[in-house]
XYZ file of C-alpha atoms in Angstrom:
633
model
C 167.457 93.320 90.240
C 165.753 95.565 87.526
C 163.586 92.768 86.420
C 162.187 92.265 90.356
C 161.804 95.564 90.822
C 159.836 95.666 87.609
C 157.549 93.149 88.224
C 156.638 94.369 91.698
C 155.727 97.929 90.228
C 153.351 95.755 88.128
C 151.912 93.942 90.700
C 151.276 97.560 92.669
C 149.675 97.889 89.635
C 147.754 94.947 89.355
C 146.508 95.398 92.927
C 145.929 98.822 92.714
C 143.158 98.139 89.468
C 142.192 95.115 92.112
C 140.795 97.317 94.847
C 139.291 100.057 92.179
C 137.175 97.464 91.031
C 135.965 96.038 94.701
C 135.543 99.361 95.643
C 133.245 100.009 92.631
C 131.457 96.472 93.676
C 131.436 97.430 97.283
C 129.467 101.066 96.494
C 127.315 99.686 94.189
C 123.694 98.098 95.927
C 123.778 95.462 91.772
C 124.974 92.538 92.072
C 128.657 92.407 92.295
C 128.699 89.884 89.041
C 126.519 92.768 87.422
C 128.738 95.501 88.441
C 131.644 93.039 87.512
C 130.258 92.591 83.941
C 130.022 96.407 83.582
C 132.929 97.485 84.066
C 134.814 94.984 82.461
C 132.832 94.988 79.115
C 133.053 99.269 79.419
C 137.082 98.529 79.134
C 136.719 96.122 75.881
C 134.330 98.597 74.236
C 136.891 101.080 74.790
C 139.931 99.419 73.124
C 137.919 97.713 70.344
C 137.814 94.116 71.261
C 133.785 94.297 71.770
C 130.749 96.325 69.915
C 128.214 97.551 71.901
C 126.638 94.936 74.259
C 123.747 94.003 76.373
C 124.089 93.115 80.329
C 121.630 89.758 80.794
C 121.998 87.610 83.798
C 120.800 83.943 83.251
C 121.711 80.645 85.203
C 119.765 77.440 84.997
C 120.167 74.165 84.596
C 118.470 72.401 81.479
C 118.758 69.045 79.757
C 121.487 68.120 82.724
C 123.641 70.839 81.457
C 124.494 73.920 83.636
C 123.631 76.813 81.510
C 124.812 80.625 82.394
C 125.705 84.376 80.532
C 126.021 87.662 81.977
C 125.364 89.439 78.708
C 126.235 89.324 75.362
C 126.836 91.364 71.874
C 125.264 90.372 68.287
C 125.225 92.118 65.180
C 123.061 90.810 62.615
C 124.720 92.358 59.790
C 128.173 90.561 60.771
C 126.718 87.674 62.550
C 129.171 88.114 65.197
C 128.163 86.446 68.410
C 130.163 87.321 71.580
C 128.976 85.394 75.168
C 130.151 87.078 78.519
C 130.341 85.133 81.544
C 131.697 86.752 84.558
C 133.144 85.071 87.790
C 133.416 87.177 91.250
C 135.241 86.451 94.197
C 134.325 88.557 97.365
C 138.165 88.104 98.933
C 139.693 91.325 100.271
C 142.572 89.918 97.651
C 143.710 88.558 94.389
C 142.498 85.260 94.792
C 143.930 82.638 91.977
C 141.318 80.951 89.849
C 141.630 77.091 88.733
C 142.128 76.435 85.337
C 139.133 73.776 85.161
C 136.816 76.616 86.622
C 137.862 78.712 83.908
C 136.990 75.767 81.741
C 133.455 75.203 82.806
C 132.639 78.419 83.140
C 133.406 78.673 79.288
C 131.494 75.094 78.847
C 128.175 77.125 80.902
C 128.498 79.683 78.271
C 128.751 77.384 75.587
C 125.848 75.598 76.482
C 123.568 78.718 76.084
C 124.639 78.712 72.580
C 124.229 75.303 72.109
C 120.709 74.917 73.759
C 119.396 77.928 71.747
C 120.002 76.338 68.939
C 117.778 73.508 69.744
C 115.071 76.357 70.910
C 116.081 77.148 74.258
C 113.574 80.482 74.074
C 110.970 78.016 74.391
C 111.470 76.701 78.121
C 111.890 80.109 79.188
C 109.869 83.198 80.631
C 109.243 85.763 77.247
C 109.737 88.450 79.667
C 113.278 87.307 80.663
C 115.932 89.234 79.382
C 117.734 86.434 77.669
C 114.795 84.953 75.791
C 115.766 87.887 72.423
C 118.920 86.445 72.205
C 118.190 82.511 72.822
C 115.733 83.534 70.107
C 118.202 85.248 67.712
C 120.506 82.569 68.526
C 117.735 80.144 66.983
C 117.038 82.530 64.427
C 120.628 82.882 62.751
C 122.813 79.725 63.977
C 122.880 77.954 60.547
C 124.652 81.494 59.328
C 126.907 81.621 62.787
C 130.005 80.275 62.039
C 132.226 82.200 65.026
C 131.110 82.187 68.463
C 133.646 83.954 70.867
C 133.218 83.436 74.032
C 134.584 85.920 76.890
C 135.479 84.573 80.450
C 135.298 88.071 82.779
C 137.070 87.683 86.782
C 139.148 89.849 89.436
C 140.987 86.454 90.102
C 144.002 85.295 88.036
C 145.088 82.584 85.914
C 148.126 82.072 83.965
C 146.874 79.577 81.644
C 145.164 80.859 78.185
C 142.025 78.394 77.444
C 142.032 76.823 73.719
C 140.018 77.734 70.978
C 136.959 75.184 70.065
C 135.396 73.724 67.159
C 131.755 72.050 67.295
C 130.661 70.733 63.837
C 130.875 74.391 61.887
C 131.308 76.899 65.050
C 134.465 78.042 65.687
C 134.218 78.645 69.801
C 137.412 81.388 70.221
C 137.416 80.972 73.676
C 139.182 84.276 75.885
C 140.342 84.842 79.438
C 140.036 88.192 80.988
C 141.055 88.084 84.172
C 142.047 90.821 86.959
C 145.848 91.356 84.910
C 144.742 91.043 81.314
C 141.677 92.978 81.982
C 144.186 96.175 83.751
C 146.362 95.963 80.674
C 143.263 95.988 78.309
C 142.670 98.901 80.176
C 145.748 101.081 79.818
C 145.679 101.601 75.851
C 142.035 103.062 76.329
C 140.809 103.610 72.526
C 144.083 104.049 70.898
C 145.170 100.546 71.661
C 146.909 99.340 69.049
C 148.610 96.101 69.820
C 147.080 93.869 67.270
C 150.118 91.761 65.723
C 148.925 90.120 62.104
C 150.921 87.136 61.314
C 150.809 86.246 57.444
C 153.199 83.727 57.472
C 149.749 82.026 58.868
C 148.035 82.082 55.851
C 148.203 80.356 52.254
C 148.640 83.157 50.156
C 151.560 85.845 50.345
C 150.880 89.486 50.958
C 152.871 91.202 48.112
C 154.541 94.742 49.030
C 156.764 97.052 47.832
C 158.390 100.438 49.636
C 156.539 103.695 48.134
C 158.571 106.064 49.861
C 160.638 107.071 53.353
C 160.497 110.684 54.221
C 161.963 110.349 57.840
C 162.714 108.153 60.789
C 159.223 108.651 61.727
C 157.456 107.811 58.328
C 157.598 104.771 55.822
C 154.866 104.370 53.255
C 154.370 100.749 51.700
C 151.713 99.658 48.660
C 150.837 95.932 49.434
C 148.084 93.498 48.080
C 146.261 92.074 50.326
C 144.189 88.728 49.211
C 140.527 89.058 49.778
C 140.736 86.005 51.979
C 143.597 87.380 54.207
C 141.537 90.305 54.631
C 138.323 88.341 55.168
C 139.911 86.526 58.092
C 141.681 89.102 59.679
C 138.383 91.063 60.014
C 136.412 87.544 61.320
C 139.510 87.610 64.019
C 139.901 91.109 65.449
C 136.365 92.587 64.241
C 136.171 96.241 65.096
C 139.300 96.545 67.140
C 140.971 97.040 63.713
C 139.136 100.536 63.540
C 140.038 102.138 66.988
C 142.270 104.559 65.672
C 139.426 105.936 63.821
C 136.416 107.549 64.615
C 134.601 107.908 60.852
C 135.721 104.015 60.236
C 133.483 103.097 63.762
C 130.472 104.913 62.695
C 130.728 103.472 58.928
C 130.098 100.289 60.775
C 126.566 101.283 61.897
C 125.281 101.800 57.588
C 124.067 99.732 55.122
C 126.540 97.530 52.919
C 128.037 99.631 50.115
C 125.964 98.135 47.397
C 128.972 98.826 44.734
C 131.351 97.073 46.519
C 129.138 94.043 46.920
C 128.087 93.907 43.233
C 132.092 93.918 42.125
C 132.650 91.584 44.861
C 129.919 89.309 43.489
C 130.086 89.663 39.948
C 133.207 91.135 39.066
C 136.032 89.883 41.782
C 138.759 90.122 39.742
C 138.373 93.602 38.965
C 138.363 94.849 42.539
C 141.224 96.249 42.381
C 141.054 98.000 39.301
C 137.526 99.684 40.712
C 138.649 100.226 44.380
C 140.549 102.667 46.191
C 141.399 99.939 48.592
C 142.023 100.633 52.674
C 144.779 102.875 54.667
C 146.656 100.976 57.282
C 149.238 102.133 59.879
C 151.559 99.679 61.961
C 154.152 100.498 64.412
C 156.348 97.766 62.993
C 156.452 95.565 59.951
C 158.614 92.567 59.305
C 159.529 91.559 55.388
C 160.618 88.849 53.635
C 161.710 88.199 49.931
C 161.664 84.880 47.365
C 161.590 84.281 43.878
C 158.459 86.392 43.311
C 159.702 89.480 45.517
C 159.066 91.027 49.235
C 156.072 90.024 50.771
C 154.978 90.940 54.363
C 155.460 87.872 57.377
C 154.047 90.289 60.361
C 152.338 93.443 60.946
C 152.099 94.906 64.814
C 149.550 97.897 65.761
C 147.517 96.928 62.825
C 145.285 99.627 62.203
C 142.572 100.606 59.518
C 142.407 104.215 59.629
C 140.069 104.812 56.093
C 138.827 101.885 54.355
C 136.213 100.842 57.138
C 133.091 100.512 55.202
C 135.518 98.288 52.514
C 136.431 96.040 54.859
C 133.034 95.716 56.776
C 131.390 94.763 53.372
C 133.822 92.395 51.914
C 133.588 90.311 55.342
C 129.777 90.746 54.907
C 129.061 89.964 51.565
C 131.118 86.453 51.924
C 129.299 85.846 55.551
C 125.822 86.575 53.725
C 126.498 85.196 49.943
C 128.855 82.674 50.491
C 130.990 84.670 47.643
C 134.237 83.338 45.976
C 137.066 85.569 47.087
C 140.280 83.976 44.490
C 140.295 86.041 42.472
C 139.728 89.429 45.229
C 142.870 91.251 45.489
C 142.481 94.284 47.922
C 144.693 97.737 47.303
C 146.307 98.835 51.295
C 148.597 102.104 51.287
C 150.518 100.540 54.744
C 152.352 103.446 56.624
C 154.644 102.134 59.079
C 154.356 105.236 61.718
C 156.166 104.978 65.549
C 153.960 104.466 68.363
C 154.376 107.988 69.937
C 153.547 109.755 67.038
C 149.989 107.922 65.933
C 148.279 110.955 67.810
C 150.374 113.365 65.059
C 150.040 111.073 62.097
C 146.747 109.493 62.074
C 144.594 112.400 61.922
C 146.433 113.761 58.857
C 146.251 110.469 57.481
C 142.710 109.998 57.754
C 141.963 113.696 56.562
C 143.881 113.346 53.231
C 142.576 110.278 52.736
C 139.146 111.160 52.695
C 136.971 114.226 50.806
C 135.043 114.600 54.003
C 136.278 116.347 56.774
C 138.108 114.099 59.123
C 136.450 113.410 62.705
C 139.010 113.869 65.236
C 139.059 111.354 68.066
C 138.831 114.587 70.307
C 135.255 115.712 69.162
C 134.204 112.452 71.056
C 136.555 112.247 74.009
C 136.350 113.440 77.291
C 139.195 116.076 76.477
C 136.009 118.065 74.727
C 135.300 121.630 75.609
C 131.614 120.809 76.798
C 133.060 118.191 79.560
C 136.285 120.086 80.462
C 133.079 122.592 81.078
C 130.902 120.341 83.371
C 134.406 118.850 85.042
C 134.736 122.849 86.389
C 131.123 123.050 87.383
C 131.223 119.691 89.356
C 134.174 121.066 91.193
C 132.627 124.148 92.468
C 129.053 123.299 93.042
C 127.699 122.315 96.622
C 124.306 121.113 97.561
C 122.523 122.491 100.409
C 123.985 119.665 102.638
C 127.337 120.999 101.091
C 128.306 117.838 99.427
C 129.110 117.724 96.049
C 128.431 115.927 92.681
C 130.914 114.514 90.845
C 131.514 114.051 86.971
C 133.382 111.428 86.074
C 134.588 112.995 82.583
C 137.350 109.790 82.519
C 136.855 106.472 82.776
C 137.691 105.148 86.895
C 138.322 108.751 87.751
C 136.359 108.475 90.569
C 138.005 105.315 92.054
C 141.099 106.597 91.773
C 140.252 110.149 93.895
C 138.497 108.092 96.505
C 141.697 105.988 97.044
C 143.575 108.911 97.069
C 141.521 110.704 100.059
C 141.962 107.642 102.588
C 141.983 109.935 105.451
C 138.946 109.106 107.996
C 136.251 111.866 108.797
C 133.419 110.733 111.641
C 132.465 106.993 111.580
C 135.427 106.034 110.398
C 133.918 107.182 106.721
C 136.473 108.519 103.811
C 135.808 112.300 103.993
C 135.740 112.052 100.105
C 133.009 109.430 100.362
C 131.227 112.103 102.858
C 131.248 114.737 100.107
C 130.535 112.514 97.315
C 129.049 109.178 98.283
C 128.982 106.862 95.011
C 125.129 107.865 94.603
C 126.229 111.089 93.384
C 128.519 110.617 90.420
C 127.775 109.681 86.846
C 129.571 109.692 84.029
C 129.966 111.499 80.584
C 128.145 108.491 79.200
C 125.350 108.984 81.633
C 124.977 112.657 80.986
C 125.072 111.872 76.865
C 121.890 109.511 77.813
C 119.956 112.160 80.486
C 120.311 114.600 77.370
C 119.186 111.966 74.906
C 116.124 111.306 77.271
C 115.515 114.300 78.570
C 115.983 117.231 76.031
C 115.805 115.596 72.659
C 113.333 113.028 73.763
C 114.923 110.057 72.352
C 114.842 106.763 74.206
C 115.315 104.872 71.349
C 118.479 106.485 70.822
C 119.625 105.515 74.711
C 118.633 102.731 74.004
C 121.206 101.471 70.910
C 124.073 101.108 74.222
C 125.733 104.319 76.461
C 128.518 104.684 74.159
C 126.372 104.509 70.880
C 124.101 107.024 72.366
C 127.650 109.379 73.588
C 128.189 109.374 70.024
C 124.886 110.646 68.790
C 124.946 113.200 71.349
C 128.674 114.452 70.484
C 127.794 114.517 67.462
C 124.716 116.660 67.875
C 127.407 118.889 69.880
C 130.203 119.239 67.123
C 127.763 120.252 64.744
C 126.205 122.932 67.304
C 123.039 121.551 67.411
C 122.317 121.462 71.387
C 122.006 124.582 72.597
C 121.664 124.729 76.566
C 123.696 126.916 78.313
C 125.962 125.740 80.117
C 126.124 127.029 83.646
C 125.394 126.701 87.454
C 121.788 126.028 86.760
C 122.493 123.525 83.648
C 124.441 121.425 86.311
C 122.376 121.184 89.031
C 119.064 120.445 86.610
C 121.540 117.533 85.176
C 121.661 116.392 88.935
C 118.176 116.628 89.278
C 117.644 114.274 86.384
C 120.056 111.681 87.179
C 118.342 112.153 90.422
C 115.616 110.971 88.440
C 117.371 107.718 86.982
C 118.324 106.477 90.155
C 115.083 106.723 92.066
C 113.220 105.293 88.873
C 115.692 102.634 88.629
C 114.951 101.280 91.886
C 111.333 101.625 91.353
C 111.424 99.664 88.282
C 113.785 97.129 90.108
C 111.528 96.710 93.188
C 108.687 96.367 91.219
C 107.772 92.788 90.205
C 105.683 92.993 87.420
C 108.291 94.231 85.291
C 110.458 91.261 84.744
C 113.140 92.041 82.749
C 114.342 94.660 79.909
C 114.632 97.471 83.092
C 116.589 99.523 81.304
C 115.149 100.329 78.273
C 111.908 100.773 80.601
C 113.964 103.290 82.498
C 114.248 105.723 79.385
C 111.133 105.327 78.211
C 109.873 106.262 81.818
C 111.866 109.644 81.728
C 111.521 110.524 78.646
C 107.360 110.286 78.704
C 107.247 112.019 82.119
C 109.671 114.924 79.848
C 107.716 114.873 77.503
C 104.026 114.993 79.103
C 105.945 118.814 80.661
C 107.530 120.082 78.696
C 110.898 119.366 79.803
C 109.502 121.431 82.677
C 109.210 119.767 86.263
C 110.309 121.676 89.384
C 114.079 120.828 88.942
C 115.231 123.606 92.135
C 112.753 120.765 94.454
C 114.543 117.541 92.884
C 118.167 119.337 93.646
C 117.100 120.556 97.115
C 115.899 117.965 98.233
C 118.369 115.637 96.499
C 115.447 113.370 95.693
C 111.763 112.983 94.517
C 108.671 112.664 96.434
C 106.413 109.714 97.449
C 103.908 110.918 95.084
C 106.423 111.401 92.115
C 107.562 108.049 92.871
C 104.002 106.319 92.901
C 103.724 107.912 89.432
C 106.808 106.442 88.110
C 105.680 102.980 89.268
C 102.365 103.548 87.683
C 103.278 104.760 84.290
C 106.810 102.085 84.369
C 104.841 99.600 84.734
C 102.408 100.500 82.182
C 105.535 101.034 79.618
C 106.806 97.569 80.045
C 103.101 96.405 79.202
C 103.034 98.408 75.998
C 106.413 97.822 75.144
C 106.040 94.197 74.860
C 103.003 94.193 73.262
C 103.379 96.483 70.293
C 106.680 94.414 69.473
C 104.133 91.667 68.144
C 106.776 89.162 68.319
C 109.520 91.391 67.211
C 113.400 91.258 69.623
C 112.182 93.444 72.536
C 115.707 94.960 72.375
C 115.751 96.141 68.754
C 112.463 97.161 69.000
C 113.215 99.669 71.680
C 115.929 101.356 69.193
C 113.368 102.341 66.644
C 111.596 105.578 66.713
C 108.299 103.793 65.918
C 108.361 102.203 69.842
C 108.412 106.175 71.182
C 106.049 106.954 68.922
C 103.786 104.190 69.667
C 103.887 105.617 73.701
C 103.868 109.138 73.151
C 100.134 108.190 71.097
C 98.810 106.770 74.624
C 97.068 108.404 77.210
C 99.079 108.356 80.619
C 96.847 110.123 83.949
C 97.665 110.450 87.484
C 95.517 110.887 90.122
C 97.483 112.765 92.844
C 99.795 115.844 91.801
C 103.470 115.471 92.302
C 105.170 118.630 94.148
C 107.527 118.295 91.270
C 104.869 119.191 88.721
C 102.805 122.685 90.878
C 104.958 125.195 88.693
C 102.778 123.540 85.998
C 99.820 124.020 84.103
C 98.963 120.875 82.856
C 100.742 117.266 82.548
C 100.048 114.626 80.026
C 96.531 116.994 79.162
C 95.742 117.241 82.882
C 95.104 120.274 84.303
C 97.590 120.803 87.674
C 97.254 123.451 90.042
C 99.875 125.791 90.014
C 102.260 126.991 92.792
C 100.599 130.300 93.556
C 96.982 128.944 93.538
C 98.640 126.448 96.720
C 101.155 128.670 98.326
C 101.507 132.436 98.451
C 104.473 134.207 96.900
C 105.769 134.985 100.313
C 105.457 131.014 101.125
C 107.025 130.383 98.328
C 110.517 132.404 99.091
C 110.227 131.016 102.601
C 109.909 127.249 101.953
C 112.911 128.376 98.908
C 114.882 129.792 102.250
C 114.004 126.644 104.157
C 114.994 124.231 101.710
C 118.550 126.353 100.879
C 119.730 125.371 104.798
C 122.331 123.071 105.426
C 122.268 120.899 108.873
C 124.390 122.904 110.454
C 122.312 126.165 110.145
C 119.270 123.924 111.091
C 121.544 122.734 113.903
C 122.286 126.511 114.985
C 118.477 127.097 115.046
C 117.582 124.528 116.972
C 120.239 125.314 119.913
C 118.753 129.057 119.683
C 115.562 128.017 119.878
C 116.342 125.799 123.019
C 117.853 128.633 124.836
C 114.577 130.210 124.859
């Protein structure tokens, strides 16, 4: 009886993450596979399994093989290659998908890899979005040695599809569908339900008990093979660092040069030479021969200091082929129960390390500075009296709209009256309109939204942004993502930009901040809740004019990467960028981009000014009010 009962709380569950997700499609005016792909590859960045990733649709048909992706992650330091293909079905419910669909879908994804590598990149359009990687692809596959491929749908299927081997690539083939994809979801960042099985590989992990202060706490010294270590990075990549903040960003520098030279030239003293990694589990299982106790399983396995080790051991045998016998890596292995990791981990990491620890908090969304803008969003109306709303956690806003099912006029959620889909964004997209906008760096935006929510947070924790944040701080934020959206479907709708849209899209607002100063007429943008036709005939001008200059001073270079380098910015901000008819936006102005502009008071007259201020602060309903008076008359 307990067991049904269980299982249909899940599958309220199941459902429930079901219709957040449709309703998500449903708002959005992408395609649903696009929207699909999104949200899905948000929740895998989130609990480690992926790094940061690019959205790319692409379906043909070539050499009698059906070819398709919906976006992909590589990093050329690790060679890791990660395909996502997404599935959609439009059914009002959980619809089951066939096993052999899942199959070809995975075979469709496969075959991009497989055609790149016989130069794919060359049969298609340079300004598609999936020539850079086809092109990588070609550049690297003789290195690539794991290819994992990830199968993203809201339908269901029990069955788990096999792993792959063709000639050298190892094809680890994965199924997230609407169930695995919820419980990916629940563990957030602090998932930590990687199980290591040793008993797997050749060699023995040797470990002995250090010490056992409590029921909570048991310390372990083990000595883990450089090969064990090798492969259990190769299999769980940067999942194995979600506990820790410092470990992520370690990913991002150079290999430790020292660690590669005793790697290379002196394996058998890397133990002697290396402080080795710190590792918590939530439970460990232990075994004992001739020889002594060695480990058979580890569950919640979890580097919390020892990133940067582990990253360059598993690079410097990817790039130099190294010998890793005679390797033996030093792990301090605390076994710590799952509800106190929150307790345990920080203190861990902290003593572990002669830098100041960085506390999972400085980059959440339990942060001062959006507990801040959460309070603002809650209190601010437009004109209209609707409302914007910050999504400061992840789905937030699905789950309030589901909440508020009671009907207003047309049959339309009330909630959805107040704050229609166009008007949220998340902490993400605020991290990037501050990027763009105040620190003028599109090339940071650029590196991925959560990337870029780093940079910013960490700009933050060290008190380096200094806007203050208040009424007029929100509503200028609005403004500017204002600004996104219109110049997002400007760049869409317009055909002569063909693909990377959106590293176009910062660029765009970044030179238009930049050409003012950081100083457009933000009260219009927020009265109005939009931009005007001449504003928006600029955009189109100067976007299109990016995406010609983009491409061009890459000389050949991955259009992607090349938008994450400074040099790109500064390669625009040297170029001259005119208009010919003056935005409303830009008349509190002197000049834009080197033009002179006519300001506000040589148009209007200071008491036109408050009046069209007065107009533009009326709701319907006092325009409503006027217009019955006026009738009466």
């Amino acid at each position: 009886m307990k067991s049904d009962f269980k299982q249909s709380l899940k599958n309220a569950y199941f459902k429930d993450f079901f219709l957040r997700v449709k309703n998500e499609i449903d708002d959005s005016d992408d395609q649903p596979q696009e929207i699909l792909t999104k949200i899905y590859t948000d929740i895998l960045y989130d609990n480690g399994t992926i790094s940061d990733y690019e959205l790319v649709f692409f379906e043909r048909e070539i050499s009698k093989s059906n070819i398709k992706i919906n976006g992909y992650s590589f990093s050329e330091e690790d060679l890791r290659l990660d395909l996502f293909i997404s599935h959609h079905d439009p059914s009002e419910k959980i619809q089951e998908i066939k096993y052999n669909k899942v199959l070809e879908l995975i075979e469709s994804a496969k075959n991009f890899y497989l055609q790149s590598t016989k130069k794919l990149h060359e049969k298609i359009n340079k300004k598609e979005d999936a020539y850079d990687i086809s092109k990588i692809i070609f550049k690297n596959y003789k290195d690539i040695t794991t290819v994992r491929i990830i199968v993203l749908t809201n339908c269901e299927c029990e069955k788990t599809p096999p792993m792959q081997r063709d000639g050298k690539v190892e094809f680890q083939n994965f199924l997230f569908d609407n169930k695995r994809i919820f419980s990916s979801s629940l563990g957030g960042a602090n998932s930590t339900n990687i199980r290591v099985d040793f008993s797997k590989f050749r060699e023995k992990v040797r470990c002995m008990l250090a010490h056992k202060s409590s029921d909570k706490i048991s310390s372990y010294m083990a000595f883990i093979p450089g090969d064990i270590l090798f492969n259990i990075y190769r299999i769980f990549g940067q999942r194995l660092l979600s506990l820790n903040v410092r470990s992520f960003l370690q990913l991002g520098t150079k290999i430790n040069k020292g660690i590669r030279q005793t790697l290379i030239d002196e394996p058998d003293r890397f133990f002697s030479y290396n402080n080795g990694i710190v590792v918590v589990v939530d439970d460990i299982e232990l075994d004992n021969d001739k020889d002594g106790s060695f480990i058979k399983s580890a569950t919640g396995f979890q580097i919390v200091n020892g990133g940067q080790t582990t990253a360059t051991l598993y690079r410097t045998k990817k790039q130099d082929n190294t010998n890793f016998s005679k390797v033996v890596v030093p792990a301090k292995i605390t076994l710590v129960k799952k509800e106190y990791l929150d307790e345990v981990v920080p203190k861990i990491s902290e003593y572990a390390n002669t830098q100041n620890v960085v506390k999972k908090a400085d980059f959440s969304s339990n942060h001062q500075f959006h507990i801040d803008i959460k309070k603002l969003s809650q209190k601010i109306r437009t004109p209209e009296g609707q409302q914007w709303f910050y999504e400061r956690m992840r789905g937030e806003y699905q789950v309030q709209k589901m909440k508020q099912k009671d009907l207003g006029k047309d049959k339309k959620s009330k909630f959805l009256e107040i704050s229609p889909s166009s008007m949220k964004f998340t902490k993400e997209d605020l991290a990037k309109f501050i990027n763009c906008w105040h620190y003028l760096d599109p090339h940071v935006a650029c590196t991925g939204a959560q990337k870029s929510f780093v940079t910013f947070m960490n700009l933050l924790n060290d008190k380096k942004f200094h806007e203050k944040i208040d009424d007029e701080f929100f509503e200028k934020y609005c403004a500017i993502s204002i600004l996104f959206n219109k110049t997002s479907k400007i760049i869409k709708d317009n055909q002569s930009i063909a693909g990377y849209r959106s590293q176009v899209l910062n660029y765009t607002v970044s030179l238009i901040s930049y050409h003012t100063s950081r100083k457009i007429n933000f009260d219009l943008i927020w009265a109005d809740q939009s931009i005007s036709r001449q504003f928006e005939d600029l955009i189109n001008k100067w976007s299109t004019k990016i995406y010609e200059i983009i491409q061009k001073t890459a000389e050949g270079r991955n259009i992607s990467e090349w938008c994450k380098k400074e040099d790109c910015w500064e390669e625009l901000t040297d170029r001259n960028f005119t208009f010919t008819v003056t935005p409303p936006e830009f008349t509190n102005l002197k000049k834009v981009a080197g033009k002179p502009v006519k300001v506000a008071k040589e148009i209007f007259s200071p008491e036109d000014m408050d009046n069209i201020k007065k107009c533009k602060s009326l709701s319907t309903k006092d325009w409503e009010k006027m217009i019955a008076w006026a009738q009466e008359l």
